[in-house]
CSV table of C-alpha atoms and ligand atoms in Angstrom, one decimal:
chain,number,residue,atom,x,y,z
A,1372,MET,CA,-1.2,37.3,191.6
A,1373,SER,CA,1.6,37.8,189.0
A,1374,PHE,CA,3.5,40.9,187.8
A,1375,TYR,CA,0.8,41.5,185.2
A,1376,ASP,CA,-1.6,42.4,188.1
A,1377,VAL,CA,1.1,44.5,189.8
A,1378,LEU,CA,1.7,46.5,186.6
A,1379,LYS,CA,-2.1,46.9,185.9
A,1380,SER,CA,-2.4,48.6,189.3
A,1381,VAL,CA,0.1,51.3,188.3
A,1382,ASP,CA,-1.4,54.4,186.8
A,1383,MET,CA,1.1,55.3,184.0
A,1384,ALA,CA,-0.3,58.8,183.7
A,1385,SER,CA,0.7,59.4,187.4
A,1386,VAL,CA,4.1,58.0,186.7
A,1387,ALA,CA,4.6,60.5,183.8
A,1388,SER,CA,3.4,63.4,186.0
A,1389,ALA,CA,5.6,62.3,188.9
A,1390,LEU,CA,8.6,62.1,186.6
A,1391,ALA,CA,7.9,65.6,185.3
A,1392,ALA,CA,7.2,67.1,188.7
A,1393,ALA,CA,10.2,65.6,190.6
A,1394,THR,CA,12.5,68.3,192.1
A,1395,GLU,CA,16.2,68.2,193.0
A,1396,ALA,CA,15.1,68.1,196.6
A,1397,ASP,CA,13.2,64.9,195.9
A,1398,VAL,CA,16.4,63.5,194.2
A,1399,LEU,CA,18.6,64.4,197.2
A,1400,ARG,CA,16.1,62.8,199.6
A,1401,ALA,CA,16.1,59.6,197.5
A,1402,LEU,CA,19.9,59.6,197.5
A,1403,ALA,CA,20.0,59.9,201.3
A,1404,SER,CA,17.4,57.1,201.9
A,1405,GLU,CA,18.6,53.8,203.2
A,1406,ARG,CA,15.5,52.0,201.8
A,1407,PRO,CA,14.4,53.9,198.7
A,1408,THR,CA,10.7,53.7,197.9
A,1409,ARG,CA,9.0,53.6,194.5
A,1410,ALA,CA,8.6,57.3,194.7
A,1411,ASP,CA,12.4,57.7,195.4
A,1412,PHE,CA,13.1,55.5,192.3
A,1413,LEU,CA,10.9,57.7,190.2
A,1414,ALA,CA,12.7,60.8,191.4
A,1415,LEU,CA,16.1,59.2,190.6
A,1416,LEU,CA,14.8,58.5,187.0
A,1417,SER,CA,13.4,62.0,186.5
A,1418,PRO,CA,14.8,64.8,184.4
A,1419,ALA,CA,15.6,66.6,187.7
A,1420,ALA,CA,18.0,63.8,188.6
A,1421,ALA,CA,19.9,64.2,185.3
A,1422,ARG,CA,21.5,67.2,187.0
A,1423,GLN,CA,22.7,65.0,190.0
A,1424,LEU,CA,24.6,62.3,188.1
A,1425,GLU,CA,27.8,62.7,190.1
A,1426,PRO,CA,26.3,62.0,193.5
A,1427,MET,CA,24.1,59.3,192.1
A,1428,ALA,CA,27.2,57.6,190.5
A,1429,ARG,CA,29.0,57.8,193.9
A,1430,ARG,CA,26.1,56.3,195.8
A,1431,ALA,CA,25.7,53.5,193.2
A,1432,HIS,CA,29.4,52.6,193.3
A,1433,GLU,CA,29.4,52.5,197.1
A,1434,LEU,CA,26.3,50.2,197.2
A,1435,THR,CA,27.7,47.9,194.6
A,1436,VAL,CA,31.0,47.5,196.4
A,1437,ARG,CA,29.1,46.9,199.6
A,1438,HIS,CA,26.9,44.2,198.2
A,1439,PHE,CA,29.1,42.6,195.4
A,1440,GLY,CA,32.7,43.6,196.2
A,1441,ARG,CA,34.8,44.1,193.1
A,1442,ALA,CA,33.9,41.0,191.2
A,1443,ILE,CA,32.4,41.0,187.7
A,1444,ASN,CA,30.8,37.9,186.2
A,1445,LEU,CA,31.7,37.2,182.6
A,1446,PHE,CA,29.5,35.3,180.2
A,1447,THR,CA,29.0,34.8,176.5
A,1448,PRO,CA,25.9,34.1,174.4
A,1449,LEU,CA,25.7,31.0,172.2
A,1450,TYR,CA,23.1,31.3,169.4
A,1451,LEU,CA,21.7,27.9,168.8
A,1452,ALA,CA,19.4,28.9,165.9
A,1453,ASN,CA,18.0,32.0,164.2
A,1454,HIS,CA,14.6,30.6,163.0
A,1455,CYS,CA,11.8,32.8,164.2
A,1456,VAL,CA,8.1,33.0,163.5
A,1457,ASN,CA,7.7,36.5,165.0
A,1458,ARG,CA,7.8,39.9,163.2
A,1459,CYS,CA,9.4,42.2,165.8
A,1460,VAL,CA,10.1,45.3,163.7
A,1461,TYR,CA,13.4,46.0,165.4
A,1462,CYS,CA,15.1,42.5,165.0
A,1463,GLY,CA,17.3,41.0,162.4
A,1464,PHE,CA,15.8,37.6,162.9
A,1465,ASN,CA,12.2,38.8,161.9
A,1466,THR,CA,10.6,36.0,160.0
A,1467,HIS,CA,10.2,38.2,156.9
A,1468,HIS,CA,13.9,39.0,156.6
A,1469,ASP,CA,15.7,37.1,153.9
A,1470,ILE,CA,18.7,35.8,156.0
A,1471,ASN,CA,20.4,32.4,156.0
A,1472,ARG,CA,18.4,30.4,158.6
A,1473,ARG,CA,20.3,27.8,160.6
A,1474,GLN,CA,20.1,25.6,163.6
A,1475,LEU,CA,23.2,24.0,165.1
A,1476,THR,CA,23.4,20.3,165.1
A,1477,LEU,CA,24.5,18.7,168.4
A,1478,GLU,CA,28.0,18.2,166.9
A,1479,GLU,CA,28.1,21.9,166.0
A,1480,VAL,CA,26.9,22.8,169.5
A,1481,GLU,CA,29.9,20.8,170.9
A,1482,ALA,CA,32.3,22.5,168.5
A,1483,GLU,CA,31.1,25.9,169.7
A,1484,ALA,CA,31.3,24.8,173.3
A,1485,ARG,CA,34.9,23.8,172.8
A,1486,CYS,CA,35.8,27.2,171.4
A,1487,ILE,CA,34.0,29.0,174.3
A,1488,ALA,CA,35.4,26.7,177.0
A,1489,ALA,CA,38.9,27.3,175.7
A,1490,THR,CA,38.5,31.0,176.7
A,1491,GLY,CA,38.0,29.9,180.4
A,1492,LEU,CA,34.3,30.8,180.6
A,1493,ARG,CA,32.2,28.3,182.6
A,1494,HIS,CA,28.8,30.0,182.2
A,1495,ILE,CA,26.9,30.6,179.0
A,1496,LEU,CA,23.6,32.0,177.8
A,1497,LEU,CA,21.8,30.0,175.1
A,1498,LEU,CA,19.7,31.9,172.6
A,1499,THR,CA,17.2,31.0,169.9
A,1500,GLY,CA,14.5,32.8,168.0
A,1501,GLU,CA,10.9,31.8,168.6
A,1502,ALA,CA,10.4,28.6,166.6
A,1503,PRO,CA,9.0,26.0,168.9
A,1504,ARG,CA,8.9,23.3,166.1
A,1505,THR,CA,12.6,23.5,165.4
A,1506,SER,CA,14.0,25.0,168.6
A,1507,SER,CA,11.8,22.9,170.8
A,1508,VAL,CA,12.2,22.4,174.5
A,1509,GLU,CA,13.6,18.9,173.8
A,1510,TYR,CA,16.2,20.3,171.4
A,1511,MET,CA,17.3,22.8,174.1
A,1512,ALA,CA,17.5,20.0,176.6
A,1513,ASP,CA,19.6,17.9,174.2
A,1514,CYS,CA,21.9,20.9,173.7
A,1515,ALA,CA,22.2,21.3,177.5
A,1516,ARG,CA,23.3,17.7,177.9
A,1517,VAL,CA,26.2,18.3,175.4
A,1518,LEU,CA,27.1,21.6,177.0
A,1519,ALA,CA,27.1,20.2,180.6
A,1520,LYS,CA,30.4,18.6,179.8
A,1521,TYR,CA,32.0,22.0,179.3
A,1522,PHE,CA,30.1,24.5,181.5
A,1523,ALA,CA,29.2,24.8,185.2
A,1524,SER,CA,26.0,26.6,184.6
A,1525,LEU,CA,23.6,27.4,181.7
A,1526,SER,CA,21.0,30.0,181.2
A,1527,VAL,CA,18.5,30.6,178.4
A,1528,GLU,CA,17.2,33.7,176.6
A,1529,VAL,CA,14.5,32.0,174.5
A,1530,TYR,CA,10.8,32.4,173.8
A,1531,PRO,CA,8.4,32.2,176.8
A,1532,LEU,CA,7.6,28.7,178.0
A,1533,ASP,CA,4.9,27.3,180.2
A,1534,GLU,CA,5.8,26.1,183.6
A,1535,ALA,CA,6.2,22.5,182.4
A,1536,GLY,CA,8.7,23.7,179.7
A,1537,TYR,CA,10.8,25.5,182.3
A,1538,ALA,CA,10.7,22.4,184.6
A,1539,ARG,CA,12.0,20.3,181.6
A,1540,LEU,CA,14.9,22.7,181.1
A,1541,LEU,CA,15.7,22.7,184.7
A,1542,GLU,CA,15.8,18.9,184.7
A,1543,ALA,CA,18.3,19.2,181.7
A,1544,GLY,CA,20.6,21.4,183.8
A,1545,ILE,CA,19.4,24.9,182.7
A,1546,ASP,CA,18.6,27.0,185.7
A,1547,GLY,CA,18.8,30.6,184.6
A,1548,MET,CA,16.6,32.6,182.2
A,1549,THR,CA,16.3,36.1,180.9
A,1550,MET,CA,13.1,37.4,179.4
A,1551,PHE,CA,13.2,40.9,177.8
A,1552,GLN,CA,9.7,42.3,177.9
A,1553,GLU,CA,11.1,44.7,175.3
A,1554,VAL,CA,8.3,47.3,176.0
A,1555,TYR,CA,6.3,47.4,179.2
A,1556,ASP,CA,3.8,49.8,177.9
A,1557,GLU,CA,1.2,47.5,176.5
A,1558,ALA,CA,-0.2,50.0,174.0
A,1559,ALA,CA,3.3,50.7,172.6
A,1560,TYR,CA,4.2,47.0,172.6
A,1561,LEU,CA,1.5,45.8,170.1
A,1562,PRO,CA,2.6,47.8,167.0
A,1563,LEU,CA,6.2,46.8,167.5
A,1564,HIS,CA,5.1,43.1,167.4
A,1565,PRO,CA,2.7,43.0,164.5
A,1566,GLY,CA,2.6,39.2,164.0
A,1567,GLY,CA,3.5,35.9,165.7
A,1568,PRO,CA,3.0,34.5,169.2
A,1569,LYS,CA,5.0,37.4,170.7
A,1570,ARG,CA,1.9,39.5,170.4
A,1571,ASP,CA,0.7,37.8,173.5
A,1572,TYR,CA,2.0,40.5,175.9
A,1573,ARG,CA,0.8,38.9,179.1
A,1574,PHE,CA,2.2,35.4,178.4
A,1575,ARG,CA,5.6,37.0,177.9
A,1576,LEU,CA,5.3,39.3,180.9
A,1577,GLU,CA,4.5,36.4,183.3
A,1578,ALA,CA,7.3,34.1,181.9
A,1579,PRO,CA,9.7,34.9,184.8
A,1580,ASP,CA,6.9,34.0,187.3
A,1581,ARG,CA,6.6,30.6,185.6
A,1582,ALA,CA,10.3,30.0,185.6
A,1583,CYS,CA,10.5,30.9,189.3
A,1584,ALA,CA,7.6,28.6,190.1
A,1585,ALA,CA,9.4,25.8,188.2
A,1586,GLY,CA,12.4,26.3,190.4
A,1587,PHE,CA,14.9,28.4,188.4
A,1588,ARG,CA,17.8,29.7,190.4
A,1589,GLN,CA,18.2,33.0,188.5
A,1590,VAL,CA,15.9,35.2,186.4
A,1591,GLY,CA,16.6,38.3,184.4
A,1592,VAL,CA,14.3,41.0,183.0
A,1593,GLY,CA,14.8,44.1,180.9
A,1594,ALA,CA,13.3,46.6,178.5
A,1595,LEU,CA,14.9,47.3,175.1
A,1596,LEU,CA,15.8,50.9,175.5
A,1597,GLY,CA,14.8,53.1,172.5
A,1598,LEU,CA,11.4,51.6,171.8
A,1599,HIS,CA,9.4,53.8,174.1
A,1600,ASP,CA,9.9,56.6,176.7
A,1601,TRP,CA,13.0,55.3,178.6
A,1602,ARG,CA,12.2,56.7,182.0
A,1603,SER,CA,8.8,55.1,182.4
A,1604,GLU,CA,10.2,51.8,180.8
A,1605,ALA,CA,13.1,51.9,183.3
A,1606,PHE,CA,10.6,52.4,186.1
A,1607,CYS,CA,8.5,49.4,185.1
A,1608,THR,CA,11.6,47.3,184.7
A,1609,GLY,CA,12.7,48.2,188.2
A,1610,LEU,CA,9.2,47.4,189.5
A,1611,HIS,CA,9.4,44.0,187.8
A,1612,ALA,CA,12.8,43.1,189.3
A,1613,ASP,CA,11.6,44.4,192.7
A,1614,TYR,CA,8.4,42.3,192.5
A,1615,LEU,CA,10.4,39.1,191.6
A,1616,GLN,CA,12.9,39.7,194.4
A,1617,SER,CA,10.1,40.0,196.9
A,1618,ALA,CA,7.9,37.2,195.5
A,1619,TYR,CA,10.7,34.6,195.1
A,1620,PRO,CA,13.3,35.5,197.8
A,1621,SER,CA,15.6,32.5,197.0
A,1622,VAL,CA,15.9,33.5,193.3
A,1623,GLU,CA,18.7,35.7,192.1
A,1624,VAL,CA,17.2,38.6,190.1
A,1625,ASN,CA,19.1,40.4,187.3
A,1626,VAL,CA,18.3,43.4,185.2
A,1627,SER,CA,19.7,44.0,181.7
A,1628,VAL,CA,19.8,47.5,180.3
A,1629,PRO,CA,20.1,47.0,176.5
A,1630,ARG,CA,19.9,49.9,174.0
A,1631,ILE,CA,18.7,49.1,170.5
A,1632,ARG,CA,21.4,48.6,167.9
A,1633,PRO,CA,21.4,48.6,164.1
A,1634,GLN,CA,20.1,45.4,162.6
A,1635,THR,CA,19.0,43.8,159.3
A,1636,GLY,CA,15.8,45.6,158.3
A,1637,GLY,CA,17.1,49.0,159.3
A,1638,PHE,CA,14.4,49.9,161.9
A,1639,GLN,CA,15.0,53.4,163.2
A,1640,PRO,CA,13.9,53.9,166.8
A,1641,LYS,CA,11.9,57.1,167.5
A,1642,VAL,CA,13.3,57.5,171.0
A,1643,GLU,CA,17.0,58.3,171.6
A,1644,VAL,CA,18.6,57.1,174.8
A,1645,GLY,CA,21.9,58.8,175.3
A,1646,ASP,CA,25.0,57.7,177.3
A,1647,ARG,CA,24.0,60.0,180.2
A,1648,ASP,CA,20.5,58.5,180.2
A,1649,LEU,CA,22.1,55.1,180.5
A,1650,VAL,CA,24.3,56.2,183.4
A,1651,GLN,CA,21.3,57.7,185.1
A,1652,TYR,CA,19.3,54.5,184.6
A,1653,ILE,CA,22.0,52.2,186.0
A,1654,ALA,CA,22.7,54.4,189.0
A,1655,ALA,CA,19.0,54.7,189.8
A,1656,LEU,CA,18.5,51.0,189.5
A,1657,ARG,CA,21.4,50.2,191.8
A,1658,ILE,CA,20.2,52.7,194.4
A,1659,PHE,CA,16.6,51.3,194.3
A,1660,MET,CA,17.7,47.7,194.2
A,1661,PRO,CA,21.1,47.3,196.0
A,1662,ARG,CA,21.1,43.5,195.7
A,1663,ALA,CA,20.0,43.0,192.1
A,1664,GLY,CA,22.5,41.9,189.5
A,1665,ILE,CA,22.9,44.4,186.6
A,1666,THR,CA,24.0,43.1,183.1
A,1667,LEU,CA,25.7,45.2,180.5
A,1668,SER,CA,26.0,43.6,177.0
A,1669,SER,CA,28.4,44.1,174.1
A,1670,ARG,CA,25.9,46.4,172.5
A,1671,GLU,CA,27.8,49.2,174.3
A,1672,ARG,CA,31.2,50.4,173.0
A,1673,PRO,CA,34.4,49.6,174.9
A,1674,GLY,CA,35.1,53.0,176.5
A,1675,LEU,CA,31.6,53.3,177.9
A,1676,ARG,CA,31.6,49.8,179.2
A,1677,ASP,CA,34.9,50.4,181.0
A,1678,ASN,CA,33.4,53.5,182.7
A,1679,LEU,CA,30.1,51.8,183.6
A,1680,LEU,CA,31.9,49.1,185.4
A,1681,ARG,CA,32.2,51.1,188.5
A,1682,LEU,CA,28.6,52.2,188.6
A,1683,GLY,CA,26.7,49.1,189.5
A,1684,VAL,CA,27.2,46.6,186.7
A,1685,THR,CA,27.8,43.0,188.0
A,1686,ARG,CA,27.9,41.0,184.8
A,1687,MET,CA,29.2,41.6,181.3
A,1688,SER,CA,29.4,39.7,178.1
A,1689,ALA,CA,32.7,39.0,176.2
A,1690,GLY,CA,33.9,37.2,173.1
A,1691,VAL,CA,30.4,37.7,171.6
A,1692,SER,CA,29.2,36.4,168.2
A,1693,THR,CA,25.5,36.9,167.3
A,1694,SER,CA,25.8,34.6,164.3
A,1695,VAL,CA,24.7,31.0,164.6
A,1696,GLY,CA,27.8,28.8,164.7
A,1697,GLY,CA,30.0,31.9,164.2
A,1698,ARG,CA,32.8,30.8,166.5
A,1699,ALA,CA,33.7,27.3,165.2
A,1700,THR,CA,33.1,28.0,161.5
A,1701,GLY,CA,34.4,31.6,161.4
A,1702,GLN,CA,31.2,32.5,159.5
A,1703,SER,CA,29.8,35.9,160.1
A,1704,ASP,CA,26.2,35.9,158.9
A,1705,PRO,CA,24.2,39.0,159.9
A,1706,GLY,CA,23.4,38.4,163.5
A,1707,GLN,CA,20.5,39.5,165.5
A,1708,PHE,CA,22.0,43.0,165.8
A,1709,GLU,CA,25.4,44.7,165.5
A,1710,ILE,CA,27.6,44.6,168.6
A,1711,SER,CA,29.9,47.5,169.6
A,1712,ASP,CA,32.4,45.7,171.8
A,1713,ASP,CA,34.1,42.7,170.2
A,1714,ARG,CA,36.8,42.3,172.8
A,1715,SER,CA,37.8,38.7,173.7
A,1716,VAL,CA,37.3,37.2,177.2
A,1717,ALA,CA,41.1,37.7,177.9
A,1718,GLU,CA,40.9,41.4,176.8
A,1719,MET,CA,37.9,42.0,179.0
A,1720,ALA,CA,39.5,40.2,182.0
A,1721,ALA,CA,42.6,42.3,181.6
A,1722,MET,CA,40.5,45.5,181.5
A,1723,PHE,CA,38.8,44.5,184.8
A,1724,GLN,CA,42.1,43.7,186.5
A,1725,SER,CA,43.6,47.0,185.4
A,1726,GLN,CA,40.6,48.7,187.2
A,1727,GLY,CA,41.0,46.6,190.3
A,1728,TYR,CA,38.1,44.3,189.6
A,1729,GLN,CA,38.2,40.5,189.6
A,1730,PRO,CA,36.8,38.6,186.6
A,1731,VAL,CA,34.6,35.7,187.6
A,1732,TYR,CA,34.2,33.0,185.0
A,1733,LYS,CA,31.6,30.8,186.7
A,1734,ASP,CA,28.1,32.0,187.5
A,1735,TRP,CA,28.2,30.4,190.9
A,1736,GLN,CA,30.1,27.7,192.8
B,3177,SF4,S1,13.3,39.7,168.9
B,3177,SF4,FE1,13.2,37.5,169.2
B,3177,SF4,S2,11.1,36.9,168.8
B,3177,SF4,FE2,11.4,38.9,167.8
B,3177,SF4,S3,12.0,38.5,165.7
B,3177,SF4,FE3,13.9,38.7,166.9
B,3177,SF4,S4,14.4,36.6,167.5
B,3177,SF4,FE4,12.2,36.6,166.8
């Protein structure tokens, strides 16, 4: 049984009705619960809970401090390549976009690694588009061997692999992965992915299962907010994280909460996810899953990131470039999307310290 089977057993029409029918009494009961159920999580994501953001934020903060202290992990993404065979309508790397396609040589990977390591970071996230011929598993493994000289831990955010592929990455020293499902609603997923292997919804959905089976230490999941109704997508994301935490108790589970950003191609999302919606989502997630990591990327603007720090976030990016080779060469090709917070690692660390939080540069000891 995988998460695909779990999700198939959920009646999404009932989820929509439960979200619409939840009352403030349901929300207050969920807030008081020591072990919130799926029904409590739904109540916390409902429109009724939008009127209870203050107590939700207080509860989320209290749970975060209890389980994680005041430590925030810092990481930065390293784009190895922007080749991609997919046609995701919301992405700057879409195969039909006329952008400068590049893949870093191992020498260039080392140059980028030196720039990042000089900031003090010891954990990085490697990214590629989906282009198995150029950004092959062997290429990623070769990059990992170069990067191992500079970093204590490596994660990937790449196309879904089979279990043997994840085992090969693990052998090369990569032991964390994030797989954004983008959209959990299968009917909404297909038109947003009109061509390429990413149309295989199920193969993508089950990728974290395969990484866990291969022995990965950390997995992350997330929906790209703005592509479909955010409340039901948030619910499915929470279910996915909860399923992984129960099915693989030794694996550290993280949830990312990205909102869609402007990108080459100019895709305009039909669903708006406001700042208050994001606050509600993060607080609900923290209350439902007190032990899950929550990642907030540089898609969000500085002031908002500073405020969300206290709510439940445990990991943030800093010193981000979404261009391939952007750090060592200073080139700024259009990246995968526009970022909103371009603060350096030192600036982010100073902000954490000013709020009484400790920046952590290594993913684990
Ligand atoms: S979201 Fe990923 S798979 Fe889709 S076009 Fe962009 S890089 Fe390719």
